XYZ file of C-alpha atoms in Angstrom:
708
model
C 107.905 31.003 38.564
C 104.294 32.086 38.038
C 103.368 28.549 37.075
C 105.052 27.310 40.238
C 103.056 29.775 42.335
C 99.831 28.571 40.727
C 100.721 24.946 41.457
C 101.581 25.520 45.119
C 97.967 25.260 46.403
C 97.519 22.002 44.521
C 100.787 20.669 45.932
C 99.726 21.685 49.429
C 96.396 19.911 49.084
C 98.161 16.763 47.862
C 100.570 16.776 50.809
C 97.793 17.383 53.341
C 95.635 14.629 51.839
C 98.571 12.176 51.919
C 99.617 13.112 55.488
C 96.332 14.035 57.232
C 98.011 14.712 60.581
C 99.463 17.913 59.106
C 95.896 19.061 58.556
C 94.225 18.274 61.894
C 97.047 18.472 64.438
C 97.718 22.273 64.061
C 94.008 22.855 64.702
C 93.875 20.509 67.698
C 91.872 22.007 70.565
C 93.503 21.160 73.889
C 90.591 22.613 75.860
C 87.876 20.642 74.058
C 89.595 17.388 73.135
C 92.581 16.754 75.403
C 90.783 15.331 78.448
C 88.574 12.964 76.450
C 91.526 11.794 74.364
C 93.640 11.203 77.486
C 90.995 9.090 79.220
C 90.224 7.220 76.017
C 93.916 6.705 75.217
C 94.608 5.133 78.626
C 91.515 2.923 78.363
C 92.346 1.752 74.847
C 96.012 1.261 75.755
C 95.075 -0.951 78.705
C 92.846 -2.974 76.356
C 95.678 -3.241 73.802
C 97.854 -5.156 76.258
C 95.838 -8.341 76.832
C 94.494 -8.292 73.261
C 97.992 -8.010 71.805
C 99.222 -10.890 73.943
C 96.201 -13.090 73.208
C 95.903 -12.428 69.479
C 99.609 -13.149 68.969
C 98.819 -16.740 69.921
C 96.191 -16.780 67.139
C 98.915 -15.704 64.729
C 101.104 -18.564 66.052
C 103.903 -16.190 67.099
C 105.233 -15.452 70.613
C 102.942 -13.054 72.531
C 105.477 -10.215 72.697
C 105.106 -9.688 68.944
C 101.452 -8.916 69.541
C 102.604 -5.966 71.622
C 104.838 -4.774 68.799
C 101.764 -4.959 66.541
C 99.946 -2.746 69.059
C 102.708 -0.135 68.930
C 104.349 0.569 65.541
C 101.300 0.338 63.212
C 99.193 2.413 65.625
C 101.664 5.290 65.387
C 101.679 5.045 61.591
C 97.901 5.205 61.428
C 97.865 8.322 63.600
C 99.949 10.022 60.912
C 98.299 8.734 57.727
C 94.770 7.654 58.734
C 91.623 9.686 58.101
C 89.282 8.168 60.690
C 89.314 9.854 64.087
C 87.699 7.054 66.059
C 88.829 3.607 64.930
C 91.438 1.787 67.014
C 93.863 -0.073 64.780
C 96.062 -2.925 65.985
C 95.644 -6.653 66.553
C 92.368 -8.192 65.407
C 91.122 -11.761 65.806
C 90.225 -12.417 62.148
C 93.469 -11.134 60.619
C 95.467 -12.849 63.370
C 93.916 -16.237 62.673
C 94.531 -15.713 58.930
C 98.212 -15.051 59.651
C 98.252 -18.074 61.954
C 96.889 -20.259 59.160
C 99.736 -19.129 56.896
C 102.504 -19.559 59.483
C 101.326 -23.023 60.491
C 100.993 -24.115 56.870
C 104.536 -23.048 55.956
C 106.145 -23.906 59.296
C 104.315 -26.901 60.830
C 105.554 -28.504 64.019
C 106.620 -31.602 62.105
C 109.403 -29.596 60.429
C 111.058 -28.832 63.763
C 111.105 -32.197 65.511
C 114.601 -33.175 66.689
C 115.792 -36.462 68.100
C 116.771 -36.458 71.751
C 119.993 -38.436 72.025
C 119.403 -39.247 75.686
C 116.121 -41.130 75.544
C 115.583 -41.439 71.781
C 112.396 -39.360 71.712
C 111.471 -36.581 69.306
C 111.441 -33.083 70.791
C 109.930 -29.952 69.262
C 112.477 -27.184 68.690
C 110.251 -24.310 69.793
C 112.942 -21.642 69.380
C 113.629 -22.455 65.727
C 109.947 -22.871 64.932
C 108.940 -19.529 66.434
C 111.816 -17.730 64.699
C 110.670 -19.012 61.282
C 107.028 -18.253 62.031
C 107.877 -14.676 62.990
C 109.680 -14.280 59.648
C 106.694 -15.681 57.762
C 104.253 -13.396 59.600
C 106.442 -10.335 59.036
C 106.942 -11.114 55.323
C 103.218 -11.678 54.834
C 102.471 -8.406 56.606
C 105.026 -6.490 54.524
C 103.746 -7.891 51.205
C 100.156 -7.205 52.251
C 101.130 -3.598 52.971
C 102.721 -3.215 49.547
C 99.537 -4.461 47.864
C 97.349 -2.038 49.791
C 99.698 0.920 49.369
C 99.942 0.488 45.587
C 96.185 -0.022 45.216
C 95.554 3.084 47.302
C 97.958 5.190 45.251
C 96.167 4.284 42.014
C 92.830 5.190 43.680
C 91.627 1.599 43.864
C 89.823 1.979 47.171
C 86.530 1.018 45.565
C 87.712 -2.623 45.429
C 86.165 -3.099 48.856
C 82.741 -2.558 47.303
C 83.010 -6.084 45.906
C 82.862 -7.265 49.510
C 79.203 -6.756 50.326
C 78.117 -6.246 53.910
C 76.515 -9.731 54.202
C 79.700 -11.268 52.790
C 81.968 -9.424 55.248
C 79.756 -10.205 58.229
C 79.373 -13.862 57.257
C 83.118 -14.136 56.683
C 83.966 -12.575 60.037
C 81.479 -14.870 61.796
C 83.029 -17.912 60.118
C 86.495 -16.699 61.072
C 85.234 -16.239 64.637
C 84.163 -19.890 64.711
C 87.649 -20.877 63.547
C 89.116 -18.751 66.332
C 86.960 -20.555 68.899
C 88.021 -23.979 67.602
C 91.676 -22.950 67.700
C 91.340 -21.984 71.375
C 89.722 -25.226 72.570
C 93.079 -26.957 73.205
C 94.159 -24.108 75.483
C 90.807 -24.076 77.281
C 90.966 -27.827 78.013
C 94.733 -28.059 78.465
C 95.234 -30.636 75.715
C 97.643 -30.975 72.821
C 96.275 -31.571 69.338
C 97.684 -31.715 65.839
C 97.880 -28.842 63.378
C 95.812 -28.953 60.209
C 95.668 -26.734 57.135
C 93.780 -26.585 53.869
C 90.118 -27.403 53.126
C 88.209 -29.232 55.880
C 91.042 -28.477 58.329
C 88.524 -27.273 60.918
C 86.620 -30.562 60.655
C 89.830 -32.505 61.244
C 90.716 -30.206 64.142
C 87.320 -30.719 65.785
C 87.646 -34.508 65.431
C 91.139 -34.385 66.940
C 89.906 -32.234 69.849
C 87.136 -34.735 70.589
C 89.643 -37.589 70.430
C 91.895 -35.899 73.028
C 89.128 -34.782 75.408
C 89.791 -37.697 77.807
C 93.226 -36.126 78.392
C 91.673 -32.869 79.644
C 93.676 -31.042 82.334
C 91.279 -30.413 85.232
C 93.296 -27.416 86.432
C 93.006 -25.870 82.974
C 89.236 -26.327 83.000
C 88.982 -24.721 86.447
C 91.050 -21.715 85.373
C 88.975 -21.460 82.194
C 85.661 -21.497 84.041
C 86.819 -18.951 86.617
C 88.273 -16.636 83.968
C 85.190 -16.869 81.760
C 82.848 -16.195 84.670
C 84.815 -13.149 85.810
C 85.281 -11.739 82.315
C 81.658 -12.191 81.232
C 80.149 -10.807 84.441
C 82.378 -7.728 84.600
C 81.987 -7.002 80.880
C 78.206 -7.172 81.178
C 78.399 -4.819 84.169
C 80.559 -2.473 82.091
C 77.868 -2.421 79.428
C 75.056 -1.980 81.951
C 76.757 0.894 83.802
C 78.360 2.374 80.693
C 76.775 5.798 81.178
C 77.589 5.975 84.890
C 81.286 5.005 84.718
C 83.854 7.315 83.086
C 85.909 4.316 81.936
C 85.119 0.584 81.943
C 86.904 -1.762 84.305
C 89.996 -3.237 82.503
C 89.010 -6.729 83.536
C 91.168 -8.502 80.913
C 94.369 -6.988 82.296
C 93.297 -7.568 85.889
C 92.456 -11.209 85.164
C 95.798 -11.897 83.480
C 97.752 -10.281 86.336
C 95.737 -12.063 89.044
C 95.981 -15.557 87.597
C 99.608 -14.974 86.679
C 100.409 -14.326 90.355
C 98.359 -17.374 91.409
C 100.544 -19.516 89.165
C 103.665 -17.968 90.702
C 102.413 -18.492 94.270
C 101.355 -22.101 93.701
C 103.985 -23.619 91.389
C 103.004 -27.156 92.411
C 99.723 -26.924 90.517
C 99.655 -29.000 87.270
C 99.518 -25.931 85.012
C 102.317 -26.624 82.578
C 99.876 -26.634 79.654
C 98.530 -23.254 80.734
C 101.765 -21.379 80.248
C 102.307 -19.645 76.939
C 105.323 -20.651 74.791
C 108.674 -19.005 75.322
C 110.402 -16.328 73.334
C 112.919 -17.539 70.769
C 116.015 -16.738 72.852
C 115.068 -18.910 75.853
C 114.078 -22.534 76.274
C 112.073 -22.101 79.461
C 108.345 -22.992 79.214
C 107.589 -19.469 80.474
C 107.235 -16.173 78.662
C 109.923 -13.854 80.125
C 109.764 -10.145 79.420
C 112.667 -9.209 81.677
C 115.186 -9.294 78.844
C 113.298 -6.650 76.844
C 115.259 -3.577 77.869
C 114.952 -1.908 74.495
C 112.938 -2.264 71.328
C 114.036 -4.681 68.650
C 115.787 -3.069 65.667
C 114.065 -3.262 62.278
C 114.736 -6.304 60.138
C 114.275 -6.751 56.429
C 111.457 -9.204 55.543
C 112.383 -12.447 53.818
C 111.627 -11.796 50.150
C 112.202 -15.450 49.240
C 108.922 -16.334 50.969
C 106.799 -14.083 48.772
C 106.089 -16.758 46.185
C 104.462 -18.930 48.856
C 102.472 -16.205 50.607
C 101.313 -13.877 47.817
C 97.717 -15.138 47.881
C 97.532 -15.095 51.676
C 99.002 -11.591 51.821
C 96.469 -10.180 49.382
C 93.516 -11.888 51.103
C 94.424 -10.812 54.639
C 95.161 -7.269 53.451
C 91.785 -6.908 51.747
C 89.946 -8.339 54.756
C 91.764 -6.011 57.159
C 91.076 -3.010 54.935
C 87.401 -3.981 54.579
C 87.006 -4.044 58.370
C 88.826 -0.705 58.635
C 86.765 1.152 56.079
C 83.491 -0.329 57.349
C 84.100 0.817 60.919
C 85.576 4.110 59.733
C 82.531 5.003 57.647
C 80.139 4.000 60.451
C 81.788 6.317 62.970
C 82.429 8.991 60.342
C 78.702 9.182 59.611
C 77.947 9.166 63.321
C 80.210 12.156 64.024
C 79.764 14.020 60.733
C 83.038 13.717 58.824
C 84.211 11.903 55.702
C 86.594 8.952 55.568
C 88.664 8.773 52.366
C 88.632 5.154 51.191
C 91.756 5.552 49.037
C 93.763 7.269 51.781
C 92.607 4.590 54.234
C 94.040 1.956 51.906
C 97.327 3.880 51.771
C 97.358 4.289 55.562
C 96.711 0.608 56.307
C 99.294 -0.322 53.681
C 101.943 1.857 55.344
C 101.011 0.418 58.753
C 101.699 -3.083 57.455
C 104.851 -2.088 55.562
C 106.413 -0.528 58.664
C 105.063 -3.341 60.823
C 106.724 -5.883 58.538
C 110.138 -4.371 59.339
C 109.475 -4.690 63.095
C 108.173 -8.310 63.080
C 104.500 -7.331 63.456
C 101.551 -9.123 61.900
C 98.708 -7.646 59.829
C 96.623 -5.007 61.587
C 92.985 -3.999 61.376
C 90.489 -1.941 63.324
C 89.106 -3.837 66.311
C 85.361 -3.329 66.967
C 85.658 -3.687 70.785
C 88.522 -1.172 71.034
C 86.838 1.200 68.590
C 83.615 1.149 70.577
C 85.620 1.749 73.765
C 87.467 4.672 72.172
C 84.207 6.280 71.108
C 82.338 5.644 74.369
C 85.148 7.048 76.572
C 85.209 10.378 74.740
C 88.004 9.933 72.210
C 87.747 12.517 69.443
C 91.034 12.342 67.498
C 93.900 9.980 66.763
C 95.787 11.488 69.698
C 94.131 8.538 71.440
C 96.330 6.231 69.376
C 99.459 8.141 70.363
C 98.617 7.897 74.057
C 97.797 4.180 73.848
C 101.068 3.579 71.986
C 103.024 5.311 74.753
C 101.273 3.088 77.288
C 102.156 -0.048 75.289
C 105.768 1.155 75.012
C 106.014 1.648 78.785
C 104.608 -1.814 79.294
C 107.134 -3.356 76.894
C 110.135 -1.596 78.453
C 109.338 -1.374 82.160
C 106.453 -3.590 83.289
C 107.383 -6.900 81.709
C 108.297 -8.391 85.090
C 104.604 -8.506 85.963
C 104.059 -10.977 83.131
C 106.944 -13.408 83.321
C 104.476 -16.277 82.859
C 101.241 -15.966 80.924
C 98.461 -18.533 81.368
C 97.323 -19.632 77.902
C 93.876 -20.582 79.177
C 93.292 -17.015 80.355
C 94.476 -15.597 77.040
C 92.105 -17.974 75.254
C 89.243 -16.780 77.473
C 90.089 -13.163 76.620
C 89.930 -14.051 72.932
C 86.550 -15.761 73.287
C 84.952 -13.005 75.347
C 86.035 -10.349 72.854
C 84.416 -12.326 70.039
C 80.995 -11.516 71.459
C 80.368 -8.887 68.784
C 81.142 -11.351 65.990
C 78.713 -13.947 67.296
C 76.014 -11.325 67.748
C 76.013 -11.218 63.950
C 73.984 -14.431 63.963
C 71.070 -12.067 64.534
C 71.506 -11.122 60.866
C 69.842 -14.388 59.828
C 66.222 -13.568 60.830
C 66.640 -9.963 59.683
C 67.928 -10.971 56.248
C 65.204 -13.617 55.962
C 62.642 -10.844 56.197
C 64.434 -8.238 54.090
C 66.503 -9.956 51.370
C 66.853 -13.713 50.891
C 69.633 -13.315 48.332
C 71.764 -11.512 50.930
C 70.888 -14.214 53.457
C 72.097 -16.846 50.991
C 75.377 -14.950 50.540
C 75.760 -14.708 54.335
C 75.194 -18.433 54.897
C 77.308 -19.625 51.956
C 80.153 -17.353 53.071
C 79.919 -18.745 56.608
C 80.017 -22.356 55.398
C 82.821 -21.729 52.868
C 84.925 -19.945 55.477
C 84.597 -22.822 57.944
C 85.001 -25.719 55.512
C 87.416 -24.298 52.902
C 89.556 -22.275 55.310
C 89.999 -18.523 55.293
C 91.887 -17.977 52.028
C 89.988 -20.318 49.700
C 86.760 -19.539 51.538
C 87.123 -15.814 50.831
C 87.655 -16.413 47.108
C 84.740 -18.848 46.913
C 82.487 -16.418 48.790
C 83.337 -13.516 46.465
C 82.710 -15.744 43.455
C 79.339 -16.847 44.808
C 78.380 -13.248 45.609
C 79.164 -12.253 42.017
C 77.083 -15.155 40.735
C 74.085 -13.970 42.755
C 74.406 -10.540 41.140
C 74.497 -12.107 37.668
C 71.638 -14.422 38.581
C 69.528 -11.507 39.785
C 70.068 -9.708 36.484
C 68.708 -12.835 34.809
C 65.512 -12.585 36.859
C 64.484 -8.944 36.685
C 60.935 -7.766 37.146
C 59.296 -6.834 33.855
C 56.161 -4.757 34.076
C 53.566 -2.925 32.038
C 52.987 0.615 33.277
C 49.679 2.406 33.439
C 48.678 6.026 33.920
C 47.498 7.276 37.315
C 44.560 9.614 36.607
C 45.133 13.257 37.468
C 48.943 12.885 37.550
C 51.900 12.378 35.254
C 52.812 9.160 37.056
C 53.053 5.784 35.339
C 53.129 2.770 37.655
C 53.064 -1.012 37.456
C 49.511 -2.095 36.669
C 49.973 -5.385 38.555
C 50.965 -3.581 41.755
C 48.811 -0.454 41.678
C 45.112 -0.719 40.933
C 44.906 3.021 40.249
C 47.243 2.703 37.253
C 45.266 2.111 34.062
C 46.656 1.160 30.671
C 46.170 3.704 27.885
C 44.301 2.255 24.888
C 46.644 1.616 21.995
C 49.820 2.312 24.009
C 51.982 -0.279 25.779
C 54.550 1.071 28.264
C 57.222 -1.529 29.137
C 59.856 -1.382 31.895
C 62.601 -3.693 33.184
C 63.858 -3.449 36.763
C 67.492 -3.852 35.736
C 69.915 -2.925 32.991
C 69.618 -4.776 29.713
C 72.940 -6.248 28.594
C 74.270 -9.316 26.783
C 73.201 -11.897 29.416
C 69.544 -10.833 29.561
C 68.918 -9.118 26.206
C 66.981 -12.096 24.829
C 65.006 -12.300 28.085
C 64.086 -8.631 27.633
C 62.797 -9.286 24.120
C 60.803 -12.341 25.203
C 59.275 -10.474 28.159
C 58.286 -7.579 25.888
C 56.387 -9.933 23.610
C 54.745 -11.721 26.522
C 53.717 -8.603 28.443
C 52.499 -6.683 25.402
C 50.614 -9.678 24.026
C 52.213 -9.094 20.629
C 53.953 -12.174 19.256
C 56.190 -10.419 16.784
C 57.362 -13.652 15.161
C 53.838 -14.890 14.499
C 52.681 -11.480 13.246
C 55.617 -11.162 10.887
C 54.924 -14.651 9.587
C 51.249 -13.830 9.054
C 52.172 -10.539 7.415
C 54.582 -12.314 5.101
C 51.952 -14.921 4.237
C 49.343 -12.191 3.711
C 51.691 -10.192 1.508
C 52.462 -13.298 -0.524
C 48.771 -14.049 -0.890
C 48.025 -10.448 -1.899
C 50.784 -10.555 -4.487
C 49.318 -13.791 -5.829
C 45.812 -12.257 -5.941
C 47.158 -9.111 -7.604
C 48.905 -11.220 -10.194
C 45.750 -13.238 -10.757
C 43.707 -10.071 -11.110
C 46.216 -8.654 -13.561
C 46.080 -11.829 -15.632
C 42.288 -11.756 -15.535
C 42.307 -8.098 -16.563
C 44.568 -8.900 -19.487
C 42.209 -11.643 -20.631
C 39.222 -9.339 -20.314
C 41.100 -6.650 -22.224
C 41.773 -9.101 -25.009
C 38.068 -9.983 -25.145
C 37.179 -6.299 -25.312
C 39.646 -5.713 -28.085
C 38.287 -8.690 -30.048
C 34.669 -7.522 -29.570
C 35.627 -4.009 -30.658
C 37.253 -5.342 -33.760
C 34.274 -7.556 -34.547
C 31.466 -5.111 -33.789
C 33.267 -1.789 -34.155
C 32.077 -0.588 -30.781
C 33.903 0.692 -27.686
C 33.363 0.681 -23.992
C 29.905 2.014 -24.392
C 28.904 -1.598 -24.996
C 29.897 -2.322 -21.530
C 26.514 -3.633 -20.415
C 26.773 -6.360 -23.056
C 30.323 -7.397 -22.297
C 29.995 -6.942 -18.554
C 33.216 -4.861 -18.415
C 33.174 -1.446 -16.724
C 36.549 0.287 -16.376
C 35.592 2.533 -13.473
C 33.919 -0.266 -11.585
C 36.961 -2.488 -12.093
C 39.309 0.171 -10.693
C 36.952 0.691 -7.797
C 37.010 -3.039 -7.131
C 40.798 -3.129 -7.145
C 41.011 -0.137 -4.816
C 38.552 -1.827 -2.512
C 40.729 -4.915 -2.474
C 43.770 -2.800 -1.595
C 41.925 -1.112 1.296
C 40.900 -4.489 2.612
C 44.602 -5.364 2.750
C 45.356 -2.175 4.671
C 42.603 -2.909 7.148
C 43.949 -6.418 7.498
C 47.398 -5.093 8.463
C 46.092 -3.303 11.540
C 43.597 -5.913 12.557
C 46.092 -8.186 14.327
C 46.468 -5.962 17.382
C 45.006 -2.710 18.672
C 48.407 -1.425 19.871
C 49.862 1.348 17.749
C 52.701 2.472 20.084
C 55.186 0.757 22.415
C 57.121 2.925 24.876
C 60.287 1.426 26.376
C 61.146 2.984 29.740
C 64.965 2.773 29.974
C 65.358 4.827 33.148
C 66.881 1.801 34.943
C 69.659 1.317 32.385
C 73.149 2.767 32.777
C 75.165 1.327 29.892
C 74.616 -0.091 26.414
C 76.704 -2.969 25.110
C 76.671 -4.484 21.625
C 73.891 -6.937 22.478
C 71.709 -4.108 23.801
C 72.132 -2.030 20.634
C 71.374 -5.031 18.436
C 68.269 -5.929 20.447
C 66.894 -2.385 20.341
C 67.505 -2.186 16.594
C 65.611 -5.438 16.061
C 62.727 -4.164 18.181
C 62.486 -0.969 16.101
C 62.740 -2.709 12.735
C 60.426 -5.648 13.508
C 57.646 -3.655 15.140
C 57.761 -1.008 12.427
C 56.992 -3.766 9.936
C 53.639 -4.287 11.626
C 52.987 -0.529 11.874
C 53.788 -0.106 15.590
C 55.803 2.943 16.680
C 58.617 2.528 19.228
C 59.692 5.324 21.618
C 62.510 5.345 24.187
C 62.147 7.309 27.427
C 64.265 8.029 30.509
C 67.614 7.561 28.747
C 70.566 9.141 30.527
C 72.929 11.350 28.552
C 75.773 8.846 28.730
C 73.451 6.101 27.536
C 72.415 8.146 24.491
C 76.094 8.858 23.741
C 76.845 5.131 23.802
C 73.957 4.461 21.424
C 75.231 7.171 19.076
C 78.754 5.749 19.162
C 77.351 2.358 18.185
C 75.582 3.899 15.111
C 72.175 3.102 16.565
C 70.445 6.187 15.180
C 69.704 6.410 11.464
C 66.954 7.510 9.059
C 64.814 4.579 10.148
C 65.588 5.178 13.865
C 65.789 8.965 14.333
C 66.615 10.696 17.591
C 63.095 12.060 17.583
C 62.045 8.710 19.081
C 63.744 9.768 22.355
C 61.677 11.432 25.091
C 62.755 12.605 28.510
C 59.629 11.300 30.262
C 56.978 8.693 29.631
C 54.287 11.361 29.748
C 55.866 13.288 26.863
C 55.990 10.138 24.741
C 52.361 9.309 25.548
C 51.117 12.785 24.582
C 53.101 12.693 21.343
C 51.673 9.291 20.429
C 48.096 10.338 21.168
C 48.399 13.496 19.081
C 50.052 11.578 16.234
C 47.286 8.995 16.079
C 44.501 11.522 16.384
C 43.326 10.332 19.785
C 42.191 13.750 20.956
C 39.171 12.214 22.637
C 41.296 10.215 25.084
C 40.727 11.426 28.691
C 44.451 11.854 29.341
C 44.582 14.663 26.767
C 41.756 16.482 28.503
C 43.457 16.024 31.885
C 46.714 17.404 30.540
C 45.074 20.386 28.823
C 42.992 21.180 31.898
C 46.089 21.099 34.111
C 47.928 23.316 31.641
C 45.019 25.795 31.585
C 44.882 25.942 35.381
C 48.647 26.523 35.662
C 48.534 29.280 33.030
C 45.620 31.049 34.730
C 47.475 30.951 38.035
C-alpha cells in the first residue's frame, strides 16, 4: 500500500498529461477568459461552415462530410490537445491529399452506367460518393492509428525531419494543386480526373482544351464572389484593431448567391451547383433530411493495403502543420506545446473522425489567426464553435439546399492567400541560406510534378541529401590567438588572430564521421602545410640512408681496427702511435656522435611545427571511421616528432573514444584539454618557449587577478 501511495503522484501526472483538459478546465477563469472565448468561438464557428463545405469538395466527398470534420475532431482536440490557440478542422492541403487518394481509388470511370433509354453512359454519383466517403474515412482512421502509436512511443521528434523550408515549399505546391483543381468550378467546365506523376500537367492541358466551353454565368458568379471576398477580407485586415470580430463574408456570400440561384432558376447555373448527397439523385445539395447526426460506422479495413502510404503521408503533413502553428502561438503567449501529446491528440482526432466519415484534420492558419485575434485564450473556443456547427447541421440546413460550386471554389482560393504569401520566402532565403532555398524550390517542383505523396517522399530525400552534402563541404580553418584574450579565431576571417609559432590549431565546422573523415585528414595536411605522406617517405629514406652509412662506417671501423691490430703486432706499439696510423679513438667517436646529431637535426628540419591542436568542440559523436582517423593522425605525426592534442571534447564524445579503445600508452588521456588555451600553454611550456609573448600575457593576467 505504501508503494501504491508513492506511485499515485506519478499516475496523476500521467493521466493529466494524457488528458490535458483535466488540468486546465478546473482552473478556467470565467471572468478573464469567458467573454473572449465566446466571441472567438462564434467567429471561428462561422468560419468553419463555409470552409467545411468548400474543403469537402477538395477531398472529393459531399460537402456535408466537411461539416462532420468540423465537429467531431474539434471536440476531441479540446480534450487531448495542448495548444490553446490553434483551430483544428478542415485544411486545404490535407483535403486535397485525401481527394487525390479518393479519386485514384474511385475514379469516375468505375461508376459509368449505360442508360437503356438513349444508350448513353451516365455517372452513378450516389455509388461513387458512397465509395469515396469510405475511402476517405478509412484513410483518416489509419492515419490516426499511425499518429497515435508514434505519439505513445514518444516519436514526436519525427517532424524535425520536415524542415521549415520543406514544409513551406510543400504547402505552397499543394496550394497550387488546389488552385488547379478549382479551375473547372470557376469556369463551369467539366474535365477529366488524373492521378500519379505529372497529373497536374495533364489537368492543366485538359482545362485549356475545355476553355471554349466556359459557362459565362459561372465566370460572372466567380468574378463577383472573388471581388466581394477579396475586398471585404482586406477591409477586415485593415480595420482589424477597430472591429471586435471580422465580417463573416464567406458565409454571407454563400447565403446570398444561394438565394439568387433560388430566385432565378432559369439562369444556366447547373454546373455551379455542388453534387448531391448519396441518398438523393437531385443535382442539388439538400440538408433538410439531416434531422440527426449519422451513427458511427466501422472503417473498411480491406482498403488499408491500398492507402497505407497515403495515410502515413497525410498524417505526417497534418501533424507538421499542427505542431508548427502550435509552437508559434505557444511562444507568443508563453506556454509549452508537447510535441508527443500533440501527435497523440491529432491521432485520436483522426481515429474518432474515421468512425464518423470525416477526413484528415489539421490546424488551419486562417482560423487560428482569427481565434487569436478575436481574443480566444483556451480550447473552450473549439467547444463553442463545435456547438455552432452542430446547430447548423441540425437546424439551419434549409438555408443551404443548393450550394454554388463556383462560390465554394472562390472561398477556397481566397483562403489560400497565406500559402501564396510564402513566395516571399524566395528572396529572403536567397539572402540568408541558398541550401534552404534549394530545398524550398525542389520541394515546390516535386509536389507539383510528382503529386503530393511521391512529392513529399522525394522532397524529404532531397532535404536529407543536402544535409549529407553540407557535411561533405565543411569549413576547415586554422585558428590564431587574439592578443590580450584567451580567444582563438579563424585567421582567414579575423586579422587580429595571429598564429602561434610552432603550433597549428585546426578546426572543422562540422562533425567528423565516416563520410568526411578522409576529407578531414586531407584538409589538415593542406591547412597545416605538413604533407605527412611525403615527410614519412623522406624520413624512411633518411633512416635507410643513415642505416647504410652506419653500416659503412662500422665496416670501415672494422677494417681500420684490423690495420691497427696488424701494426701493433708488427711494431709492438699501441694507440700512442696514432699520429702515424692516422687513427684516434676519441676523435672517431666524436665524429660518429657528430654524425648522429646531424641526423637528429635533420629530423626536425622538415617543418617548424612541433604541436598540432585539434579543436573538436563541433563534434558530437565518434564512429569507427573517426576513431581510426584520429589514431592515424596521432601515430603518423608522432613519427615526425609532432605532438597532437585534442580540445573541446564533450564528455559523451570522450566516453565513445574510450569504448572504442582509442586511448593507450601511445595515446594517453593527458592529450585531452578542455580549452585550446590550456593546450597552447602546455605545449609552450613543454617545448621551452618561455619567451613567447603569449606566456607573458597569461602570467601578467594571472598576476593582476591574484593582486585583485
